XYZ file of C-alpha atoms in Angstrom:
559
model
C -36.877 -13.873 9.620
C -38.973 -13.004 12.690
C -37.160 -11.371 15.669
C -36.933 -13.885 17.880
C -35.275 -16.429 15.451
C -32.335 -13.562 14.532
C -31.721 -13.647 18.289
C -31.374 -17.307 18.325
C -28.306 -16.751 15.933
C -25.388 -17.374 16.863
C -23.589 -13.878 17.390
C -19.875 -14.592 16.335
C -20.517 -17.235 13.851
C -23.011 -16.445 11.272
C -21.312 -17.238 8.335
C -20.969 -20.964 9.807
C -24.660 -21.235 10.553
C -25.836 -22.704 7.270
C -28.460 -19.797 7.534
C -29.515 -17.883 4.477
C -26.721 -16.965 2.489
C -24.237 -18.417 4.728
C -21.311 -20.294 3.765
C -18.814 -22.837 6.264
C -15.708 -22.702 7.484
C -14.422 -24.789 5.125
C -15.986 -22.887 2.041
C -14.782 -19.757 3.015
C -11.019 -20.856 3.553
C -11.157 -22.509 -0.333
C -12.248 -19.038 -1.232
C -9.840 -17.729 0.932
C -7.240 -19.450 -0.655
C -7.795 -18.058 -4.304
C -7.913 -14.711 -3.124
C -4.270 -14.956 -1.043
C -3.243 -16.152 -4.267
C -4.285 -13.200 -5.957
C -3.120 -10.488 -3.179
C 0.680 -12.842 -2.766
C 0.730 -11.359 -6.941
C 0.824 -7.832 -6.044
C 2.296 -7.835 -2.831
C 5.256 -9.952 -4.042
C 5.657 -7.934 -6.861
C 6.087 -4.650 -5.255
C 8.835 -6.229 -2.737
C 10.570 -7.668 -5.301
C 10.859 -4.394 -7.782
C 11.694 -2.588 -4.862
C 14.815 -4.614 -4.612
C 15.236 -5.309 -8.811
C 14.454 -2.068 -10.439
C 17.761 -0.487 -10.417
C 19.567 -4.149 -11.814
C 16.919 -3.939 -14.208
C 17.316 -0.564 -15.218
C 21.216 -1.185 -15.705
C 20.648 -4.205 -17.739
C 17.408 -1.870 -20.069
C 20.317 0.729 -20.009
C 17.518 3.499 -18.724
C 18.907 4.492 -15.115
C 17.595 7.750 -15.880
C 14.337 6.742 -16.881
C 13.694 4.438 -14.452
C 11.093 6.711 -12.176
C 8.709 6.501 -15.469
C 8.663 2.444 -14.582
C 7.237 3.095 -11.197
C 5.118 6.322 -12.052
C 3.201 4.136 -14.779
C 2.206 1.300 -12.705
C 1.608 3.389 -9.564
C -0.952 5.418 -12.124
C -3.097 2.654 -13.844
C -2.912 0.699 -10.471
C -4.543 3.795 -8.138
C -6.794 4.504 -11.341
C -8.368 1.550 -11.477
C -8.723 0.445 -7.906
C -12.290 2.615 -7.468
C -13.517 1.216 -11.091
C -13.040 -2.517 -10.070
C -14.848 -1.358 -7.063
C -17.914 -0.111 -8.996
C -17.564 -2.583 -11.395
C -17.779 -5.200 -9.269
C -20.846 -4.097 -7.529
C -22.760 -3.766 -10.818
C -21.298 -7.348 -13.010
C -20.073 -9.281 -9.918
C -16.996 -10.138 -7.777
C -16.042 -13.229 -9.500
C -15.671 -11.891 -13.202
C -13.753 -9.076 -12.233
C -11.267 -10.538 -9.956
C -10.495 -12.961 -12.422
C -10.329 -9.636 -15.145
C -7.644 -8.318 -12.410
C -5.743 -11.310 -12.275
C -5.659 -12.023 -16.267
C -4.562 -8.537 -16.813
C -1.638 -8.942 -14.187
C -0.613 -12.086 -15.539
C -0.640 -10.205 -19.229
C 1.387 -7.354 -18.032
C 3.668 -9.981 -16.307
C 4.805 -11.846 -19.328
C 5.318 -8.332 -21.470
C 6.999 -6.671 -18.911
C 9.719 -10.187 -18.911
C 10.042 -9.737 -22.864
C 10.922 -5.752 -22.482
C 13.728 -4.960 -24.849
C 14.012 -1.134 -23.346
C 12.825 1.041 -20.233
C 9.844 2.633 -22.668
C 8.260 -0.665 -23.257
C 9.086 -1.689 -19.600
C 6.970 1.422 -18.110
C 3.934 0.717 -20.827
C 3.681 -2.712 -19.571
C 4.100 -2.265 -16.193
C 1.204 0.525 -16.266
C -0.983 -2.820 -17.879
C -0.192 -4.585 -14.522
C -1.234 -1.695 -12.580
C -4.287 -1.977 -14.226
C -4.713 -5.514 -13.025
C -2.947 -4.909 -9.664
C -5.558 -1.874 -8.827
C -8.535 -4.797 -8.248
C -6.289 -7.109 -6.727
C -6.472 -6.418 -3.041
C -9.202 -4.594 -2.940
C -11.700 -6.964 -4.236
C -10.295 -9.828 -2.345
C -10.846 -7.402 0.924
C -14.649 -6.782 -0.713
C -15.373 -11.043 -1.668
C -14.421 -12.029 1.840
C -16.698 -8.738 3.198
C -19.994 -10.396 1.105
C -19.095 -14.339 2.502
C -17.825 -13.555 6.136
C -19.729 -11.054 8.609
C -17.458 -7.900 10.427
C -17.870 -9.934 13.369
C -15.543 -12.913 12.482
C -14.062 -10.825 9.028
C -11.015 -9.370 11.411
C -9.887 -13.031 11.873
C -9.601 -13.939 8.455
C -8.230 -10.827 7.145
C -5.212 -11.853 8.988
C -4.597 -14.624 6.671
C -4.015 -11.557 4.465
C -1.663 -9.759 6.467
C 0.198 -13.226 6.490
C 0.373 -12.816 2.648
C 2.124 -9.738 2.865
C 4.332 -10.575 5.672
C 5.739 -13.264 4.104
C 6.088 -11.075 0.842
C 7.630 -8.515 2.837
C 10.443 -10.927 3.368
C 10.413 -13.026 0.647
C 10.751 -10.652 -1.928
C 13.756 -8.698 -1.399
C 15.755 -12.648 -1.183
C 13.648 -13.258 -4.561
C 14.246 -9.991 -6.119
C 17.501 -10.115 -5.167
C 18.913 -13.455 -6.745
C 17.085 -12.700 -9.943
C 18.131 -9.356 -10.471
C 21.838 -10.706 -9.593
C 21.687 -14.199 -11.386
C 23.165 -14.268 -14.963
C 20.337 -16.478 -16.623
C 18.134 -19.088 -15.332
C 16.763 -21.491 -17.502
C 18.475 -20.221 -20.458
C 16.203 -16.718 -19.587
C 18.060 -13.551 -18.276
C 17.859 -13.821 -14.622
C 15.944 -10.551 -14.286
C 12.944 -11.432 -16.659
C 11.947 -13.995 -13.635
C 11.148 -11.237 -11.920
C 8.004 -10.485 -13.888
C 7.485 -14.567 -15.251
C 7.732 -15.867 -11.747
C 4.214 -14.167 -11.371
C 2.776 -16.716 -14.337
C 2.617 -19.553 -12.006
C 1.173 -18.335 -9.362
C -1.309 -16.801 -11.324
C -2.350 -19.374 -13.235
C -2.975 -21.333 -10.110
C -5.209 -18.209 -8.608
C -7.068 -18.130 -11.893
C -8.003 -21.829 -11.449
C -8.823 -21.923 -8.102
C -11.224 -18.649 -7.897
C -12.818 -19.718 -11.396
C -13.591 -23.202 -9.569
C -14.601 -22.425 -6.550
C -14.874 -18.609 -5.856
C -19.124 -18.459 -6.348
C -20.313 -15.757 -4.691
C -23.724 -15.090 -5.182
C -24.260 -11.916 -7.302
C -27.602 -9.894 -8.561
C -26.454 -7.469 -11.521
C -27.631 -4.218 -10.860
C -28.991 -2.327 -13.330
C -26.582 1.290 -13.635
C -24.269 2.948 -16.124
C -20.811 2.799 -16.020
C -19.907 6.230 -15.009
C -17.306 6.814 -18.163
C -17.186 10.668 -17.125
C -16.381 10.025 -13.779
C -13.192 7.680 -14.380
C -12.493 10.234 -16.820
C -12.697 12.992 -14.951
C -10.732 11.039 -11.754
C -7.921 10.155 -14.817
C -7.494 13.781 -15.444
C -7.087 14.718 -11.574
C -4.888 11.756 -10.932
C -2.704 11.337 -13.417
C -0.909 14.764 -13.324
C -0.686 14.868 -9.950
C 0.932 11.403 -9.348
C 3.094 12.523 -11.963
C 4.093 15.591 -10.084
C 4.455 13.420 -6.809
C 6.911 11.028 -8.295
C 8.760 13.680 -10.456
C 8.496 16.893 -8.837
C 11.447 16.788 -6.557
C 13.565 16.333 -9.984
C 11.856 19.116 -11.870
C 11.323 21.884 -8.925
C 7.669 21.912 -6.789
C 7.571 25.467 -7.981
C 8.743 24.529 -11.496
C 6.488 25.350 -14.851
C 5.828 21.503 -15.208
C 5.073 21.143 -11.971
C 2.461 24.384 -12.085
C 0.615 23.009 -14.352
C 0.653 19.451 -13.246
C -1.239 21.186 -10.064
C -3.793 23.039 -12.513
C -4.688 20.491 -14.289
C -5.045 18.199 -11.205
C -7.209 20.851 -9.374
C -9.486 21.062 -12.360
C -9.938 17.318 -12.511
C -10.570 17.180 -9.013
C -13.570 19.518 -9.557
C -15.244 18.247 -12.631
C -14.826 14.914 -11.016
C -17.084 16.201 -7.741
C -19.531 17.951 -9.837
C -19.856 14.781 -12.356
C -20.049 12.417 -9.068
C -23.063 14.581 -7.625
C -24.642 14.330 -11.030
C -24.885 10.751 -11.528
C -26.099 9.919 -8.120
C -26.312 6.062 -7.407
C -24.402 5.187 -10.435
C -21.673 7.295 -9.509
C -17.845 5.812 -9.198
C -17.396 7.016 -5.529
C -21.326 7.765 -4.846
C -20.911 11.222 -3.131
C -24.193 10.217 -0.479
C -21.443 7.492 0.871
C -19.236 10.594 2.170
C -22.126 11.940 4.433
C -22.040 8.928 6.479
C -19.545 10.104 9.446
C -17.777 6.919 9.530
C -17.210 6.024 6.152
C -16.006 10.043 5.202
C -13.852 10.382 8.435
C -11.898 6.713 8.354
C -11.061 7.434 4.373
C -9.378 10.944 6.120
C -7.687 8.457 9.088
C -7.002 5.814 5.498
C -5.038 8.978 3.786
C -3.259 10.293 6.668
C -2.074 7.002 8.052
C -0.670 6.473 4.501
C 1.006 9.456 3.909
C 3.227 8.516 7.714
C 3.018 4.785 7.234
C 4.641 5.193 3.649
C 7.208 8.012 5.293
C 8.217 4.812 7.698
C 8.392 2.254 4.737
C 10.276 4.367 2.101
C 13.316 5.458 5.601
C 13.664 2.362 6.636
C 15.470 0.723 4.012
C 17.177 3.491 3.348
C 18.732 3.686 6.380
C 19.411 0.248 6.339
C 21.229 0.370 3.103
C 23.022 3.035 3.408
C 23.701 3.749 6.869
C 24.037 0.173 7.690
C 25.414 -1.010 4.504
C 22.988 -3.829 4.022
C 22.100 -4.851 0.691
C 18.436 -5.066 -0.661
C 18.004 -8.570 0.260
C 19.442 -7.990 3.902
C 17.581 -4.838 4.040
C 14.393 -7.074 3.553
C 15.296 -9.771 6.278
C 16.454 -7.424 8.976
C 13.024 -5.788 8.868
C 11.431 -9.160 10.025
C 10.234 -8.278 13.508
C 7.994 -5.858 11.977
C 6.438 -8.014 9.727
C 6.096 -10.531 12.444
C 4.682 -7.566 14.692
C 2.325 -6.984 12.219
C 1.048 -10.597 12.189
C 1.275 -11.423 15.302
C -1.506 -8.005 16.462
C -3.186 -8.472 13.401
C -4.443 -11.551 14.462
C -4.790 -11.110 17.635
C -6.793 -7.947 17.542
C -8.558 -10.145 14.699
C -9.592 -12.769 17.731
C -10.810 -10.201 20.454
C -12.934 -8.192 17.959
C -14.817 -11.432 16.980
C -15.254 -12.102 20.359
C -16.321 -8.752 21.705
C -17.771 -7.002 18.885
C -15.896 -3.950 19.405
C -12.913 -2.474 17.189
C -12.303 1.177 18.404
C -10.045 0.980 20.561
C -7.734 -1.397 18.625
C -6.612 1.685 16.033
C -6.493 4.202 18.489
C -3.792 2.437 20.828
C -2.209 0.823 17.226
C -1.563 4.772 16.188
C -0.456 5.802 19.815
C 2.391 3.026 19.257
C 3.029 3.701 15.936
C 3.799 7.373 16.979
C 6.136 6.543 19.651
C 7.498 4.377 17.086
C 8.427 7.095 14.788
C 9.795 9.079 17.727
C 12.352 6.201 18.430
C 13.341 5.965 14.993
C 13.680 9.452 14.648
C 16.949 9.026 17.223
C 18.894 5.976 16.111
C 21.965 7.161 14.231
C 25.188 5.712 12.724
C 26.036 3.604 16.166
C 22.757 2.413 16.986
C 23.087 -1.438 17.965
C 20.964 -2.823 14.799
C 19.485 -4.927 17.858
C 17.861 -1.726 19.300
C 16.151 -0.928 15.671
C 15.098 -4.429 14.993
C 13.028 -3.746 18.901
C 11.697 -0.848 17.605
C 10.559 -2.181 14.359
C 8.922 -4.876 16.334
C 6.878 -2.071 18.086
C 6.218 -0.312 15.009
C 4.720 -3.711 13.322
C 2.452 -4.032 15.869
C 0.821 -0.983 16.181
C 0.187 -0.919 12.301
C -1.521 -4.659 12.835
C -3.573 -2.845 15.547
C -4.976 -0.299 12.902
C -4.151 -1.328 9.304
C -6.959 -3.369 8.693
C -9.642 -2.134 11.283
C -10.443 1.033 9.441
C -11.521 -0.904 6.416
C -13.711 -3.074 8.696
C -15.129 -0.116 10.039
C -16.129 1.203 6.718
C -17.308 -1.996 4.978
C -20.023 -2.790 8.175
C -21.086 1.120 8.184
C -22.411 1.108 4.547
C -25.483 -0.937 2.660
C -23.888 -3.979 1.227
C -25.336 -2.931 -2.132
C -21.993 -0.578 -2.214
C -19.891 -2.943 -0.151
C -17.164 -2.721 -3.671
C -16.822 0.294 -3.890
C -16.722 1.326 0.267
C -13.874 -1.015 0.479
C -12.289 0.258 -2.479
C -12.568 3.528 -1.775
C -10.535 2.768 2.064
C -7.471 1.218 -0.525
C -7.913 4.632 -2.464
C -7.191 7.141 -0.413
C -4.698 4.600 1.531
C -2.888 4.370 -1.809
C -2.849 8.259 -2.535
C -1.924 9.122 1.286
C 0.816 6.785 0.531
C 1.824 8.731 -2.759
C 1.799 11.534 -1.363
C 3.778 10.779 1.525
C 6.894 9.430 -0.592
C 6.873 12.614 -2.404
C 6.952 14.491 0.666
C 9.447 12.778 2.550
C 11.584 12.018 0.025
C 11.556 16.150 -0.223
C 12.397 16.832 3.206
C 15.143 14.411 2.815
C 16.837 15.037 0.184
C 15.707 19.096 1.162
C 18.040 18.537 4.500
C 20.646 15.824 3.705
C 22.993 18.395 1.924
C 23.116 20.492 5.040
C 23.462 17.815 7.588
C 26.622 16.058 5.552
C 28.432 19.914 5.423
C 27.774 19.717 9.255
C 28.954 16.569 9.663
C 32.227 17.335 7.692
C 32.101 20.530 9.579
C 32.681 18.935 12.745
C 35.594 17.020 11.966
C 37.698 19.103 9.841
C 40.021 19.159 12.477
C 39.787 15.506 13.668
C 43.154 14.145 13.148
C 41.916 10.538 11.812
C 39.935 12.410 9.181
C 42.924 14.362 8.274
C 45.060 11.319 7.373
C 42.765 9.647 5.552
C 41.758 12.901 3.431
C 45.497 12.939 2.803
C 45.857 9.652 0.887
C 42.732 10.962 -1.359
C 43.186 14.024 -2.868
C 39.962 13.286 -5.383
C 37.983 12.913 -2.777
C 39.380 15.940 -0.961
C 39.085 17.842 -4.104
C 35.015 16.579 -4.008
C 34.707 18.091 -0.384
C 35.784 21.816 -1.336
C 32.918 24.098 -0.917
C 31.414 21.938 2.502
C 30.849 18.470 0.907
C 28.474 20.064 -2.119
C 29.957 18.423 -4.949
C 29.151 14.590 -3.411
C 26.781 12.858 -6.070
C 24.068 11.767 -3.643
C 22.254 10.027 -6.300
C 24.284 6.934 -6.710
C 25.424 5.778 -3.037
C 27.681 2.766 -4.359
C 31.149 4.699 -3.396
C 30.528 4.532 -0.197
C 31.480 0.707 -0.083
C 34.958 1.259 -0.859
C 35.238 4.986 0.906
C 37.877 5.080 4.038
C 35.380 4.485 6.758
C 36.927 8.027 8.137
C 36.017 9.376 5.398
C 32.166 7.997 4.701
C 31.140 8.437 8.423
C 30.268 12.362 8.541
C 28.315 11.276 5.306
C 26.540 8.583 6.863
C 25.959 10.537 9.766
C 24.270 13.197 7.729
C 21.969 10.586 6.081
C 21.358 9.143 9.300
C 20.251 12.430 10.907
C 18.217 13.142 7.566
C 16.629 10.162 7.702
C 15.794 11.231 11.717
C 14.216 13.917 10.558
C 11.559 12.174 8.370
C 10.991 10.007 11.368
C 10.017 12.897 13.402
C 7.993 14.776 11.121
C 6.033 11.638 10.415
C 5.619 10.922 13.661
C 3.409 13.883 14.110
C 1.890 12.685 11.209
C 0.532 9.719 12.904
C -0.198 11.563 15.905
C -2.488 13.750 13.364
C -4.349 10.499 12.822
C -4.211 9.186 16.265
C -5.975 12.430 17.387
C -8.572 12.213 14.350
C -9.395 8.362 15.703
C -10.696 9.489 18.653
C -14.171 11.054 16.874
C -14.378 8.519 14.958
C -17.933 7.117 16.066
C -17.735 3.188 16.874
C -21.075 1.210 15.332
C -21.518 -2.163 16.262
C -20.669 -4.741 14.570
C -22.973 -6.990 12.200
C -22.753 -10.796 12.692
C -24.489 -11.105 9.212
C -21.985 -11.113 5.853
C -22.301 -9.134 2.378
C -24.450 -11.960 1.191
C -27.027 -12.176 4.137
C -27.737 -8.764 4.366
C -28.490 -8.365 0.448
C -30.530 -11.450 0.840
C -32.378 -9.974 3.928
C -32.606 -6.643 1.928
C -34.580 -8.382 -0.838
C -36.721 -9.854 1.448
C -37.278 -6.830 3.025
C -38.059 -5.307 -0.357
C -40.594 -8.879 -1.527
C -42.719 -8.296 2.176
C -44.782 -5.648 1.114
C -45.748 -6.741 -2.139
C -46.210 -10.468 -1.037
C -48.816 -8.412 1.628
C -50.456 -6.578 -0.693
């Protein structure tokens, strides 16, 4: 294509041209379709656990096993998420989505015929291993069909997917887990076989119409590398889920850090041996933009997922909502994260320019955290809802920007594995960040619910009430020490005199992961800021390969 016929194209709306490699509207919203389909699987399952997995442990009998169930998925699923990546890249988008979603579907159906907790965690960590390609290969097939330009408005069809899972799936979860049987099935086995139909209908729609084309290129699998990435990750997302139980200094937990460390380092050295054919090609990381957004990616997850695991439970406990509750009264968000998500989507097809949409998302998200971090046991659940609201829509400012920003900086050749890599170290910030937080709650709640007692010991309300329960006064010798924090379910039928110092301390513990994430964000709000900004292609995945080629063909054709 000479130069003066690329300027004749049509800035914003190459992939409607009909040009080379270009596909319309109305293709790209069939293929759309299939992969919403795909992403409403594992975004509706992960709300809907959320509010299931302790019914389901009762039911399994396994309450104290019940961790394992999250730890396996949360394993295969952050394992696999760079292989689809690379995988894709070499055999095609199209066979290995459809590998993701058959894989899900499998783990589904076992995971609805579990008979105990053990098999339960085994066949939840085979949906991880579908799960792990499920959003981030529908993020890389609408990166090769639609160019950055216009890709920020339809990637808010995703966020739409997940907003309406946010809210759907608690109410889902919810009547499942609390229904006796449906359809002659135990009501919490729909949990995992409502995913069936939905997946069968996103297996037939992306094998119909979901053809992207795809030249195989010719590289190894890197079988050291996902070896070597196995051996770092496993032990230390074991560690991150578990290590609050066993001790951080603890001997399991030691060597869960040894073992990581070395994996982390054979992993390096093995990636800088196999060059191109790498997993997570280490030349990608000295491109500025594509090494500093996967440090904004991490960091953003590790505060984001501080927000996301305190919320609820101050809803639930402090508030007394249940699960399903929980998950409606944290609608403004959702619809805060829509509502810039799209927006932002609009102006950055129009302008070309995305910078300044994370940095002012993460300035609000910060503030955010800072309100949060002061709402206690009397704050009007108005005044949280408002704040929640904010929250949402800084994170629709920034959530999906960053990946943007990585997929136009690097050659579409390793458009898979860029945007892979962006839900990678989202996923492990986000892992991280729940073990963390969790810590410093459960490190401070303790001491804020003796304080709490503390300070009333002498209110006469208190008194009376403590009078007419001499078990639970007998639970409150020693400064409130012998209260079983684990298992929160007493405090529905506690005197209200007596649950509020304990409320109070969970709601000032819960304030204090607010805060400390807050700076979190601001760590990432700061980082933003030298984050370089490069424009913005108007060509998609698929156009630039094809001008590539061409590129490639001139020279010989010449000669």
């Amino acid at each position: 294509m000479s130069e003066s016929a690329s300027r004749a194209l049509p800035e914003a709306s190459a992939p409607s041209t009909g040009g080379r490699g270009a596909l319309s509207h109305r293709e790209i919203m069939t293929v759309l379709a299939g992969l919403m389909l795909g992403m409403l699987l594992a975004a509706l399952d992960m709300t809907i656990m959320a509010s299931a997995t302790k019914t389901i442990a009762d039911k399994l009998h396994g309450q104290t096993i019940q961790a394992w169930v999250t730890t396996a998925y949360l394993i295969t699923s952050t394992i696999s998420t760079p292989l689809y990546g690379k995988m894709s890249d070499i055999f095609g988008r199209k066979p290995m989505y459809l590998t993701a979603i058959s894989l899900f579907l499998t783990g589904s159906v076992l995971s609805g015929v579990s008979s105990s907790m053990y098999e339960l965690a085994a066949f939840r960590a085979v949906q991880g291993l579908g799960a792990g390609g499920l959003m981030s290969l529908a993020l890389a097939i609408i990166a090769d069909v639609v160019s950055p330009r216009e890709r920020s408005r339809y990637q808010g069809y995703f966020m739409g997917v997940w907003g309406i899972s946010s809210v759907a799936g608690p109410v889902v979860g919810g009547f499942f887990a609390g229904a006796g049987t449906v359809f002659g099935i135990d009501g919490w086995r729909w949990v995992f076989l409502v995913n069936v139909p939905v997946g069968i209908i996103a297996l037939v729609v992306v094998t119909k119409f979901l053809n992207v084309p795809h030249k195989r290129v010719d590289h190894r699998i890197d079988y050291w590398g996902a070896g070597a990435l196995t051996v770092a990750l496993v032990p230390l997302l074991i560690v991150a889920e578990q290590g609050r139980e066993w001790g951080w200094g603890a001997g399991r937990s030691i060597l869960m850090y040894v073992i990581g460390f070395l994996g982390v380092v054979a992993f390096i050295v093995i990636e800088r041996m196999m060059g191109d054919e790498a997993l997570l090609p280490m030349r990608l990381f000295r491109r500025s933009v594509f090494s500093l957004s996967n440090v904004i990616n991490f960091v953003m997850g590790l505060g984001m997922f501080g927000m996301m695991m305190s919320l609820p439970l101050y809803l639930q406990i402090v508030k007394g909502a249940t699960p399903t509750e929980s998950g409606l009264l944290t609608l403004p968000m959702t619809a805060g994260i829509m509502t810039a998500s799209m927006g932002s989507g609009i102006v950055i097809s129009r302008t070309g320019r995305y910078k300044r949409f994370p940095i002012v998302g993460l300035a609000i998200v910060s503030a955010a955290m800072f309100l949060f971090a002061q709402i206690g046991v009397d704050t009007p659940m108005w005044q949280t809802m408002v704040v929640m609201a904010v929250a949402g829509v800084g994170l629709g400012l920034c959530m999906q920007t960053l990946i943007l920003a990585i997929q136009n900086d690097v050659p579409a050749k390793d458009m898979g594995v860029a945007t892979s890599s962006a839900t990678f170290f989202r996923s492990i910030g986000g892992t991280v960040g729940t073990a963390v937080f969790l810590s410093i709650l459960f490190g401070v709640v303790g001491t804020k619910i003796a304080n709490a007692f503390a300070a009333v010991r002498t209110d006469p309300a208190f008194l009376a009430a403590l009078s007419h329960n001499q078990q639970f006064a007998h639970t409150l010798q020693g400064g409130g020490g012998g209260l079983d924090l684990n298992n929160t379910e007493f405090l529905n039928t506690l005197d209200p005199e007596l649950a509020r110092p304990i409320l109070t301390g969970f709601a000032e513990s819960v304030d204090t992961v607010f805060m400390v994430g807050g700076f979190v964000m601001l760590v990432a709000f700061v980082l933003m800021w030298f984050l370089k900004e490069v424009p913005l292609s108007d060509k998609s995945g698929i156009q630039r390969v094809a001008d590539d080629e061409a590129a490639a063909a001139a020279p010989a054709t010449v000669h």
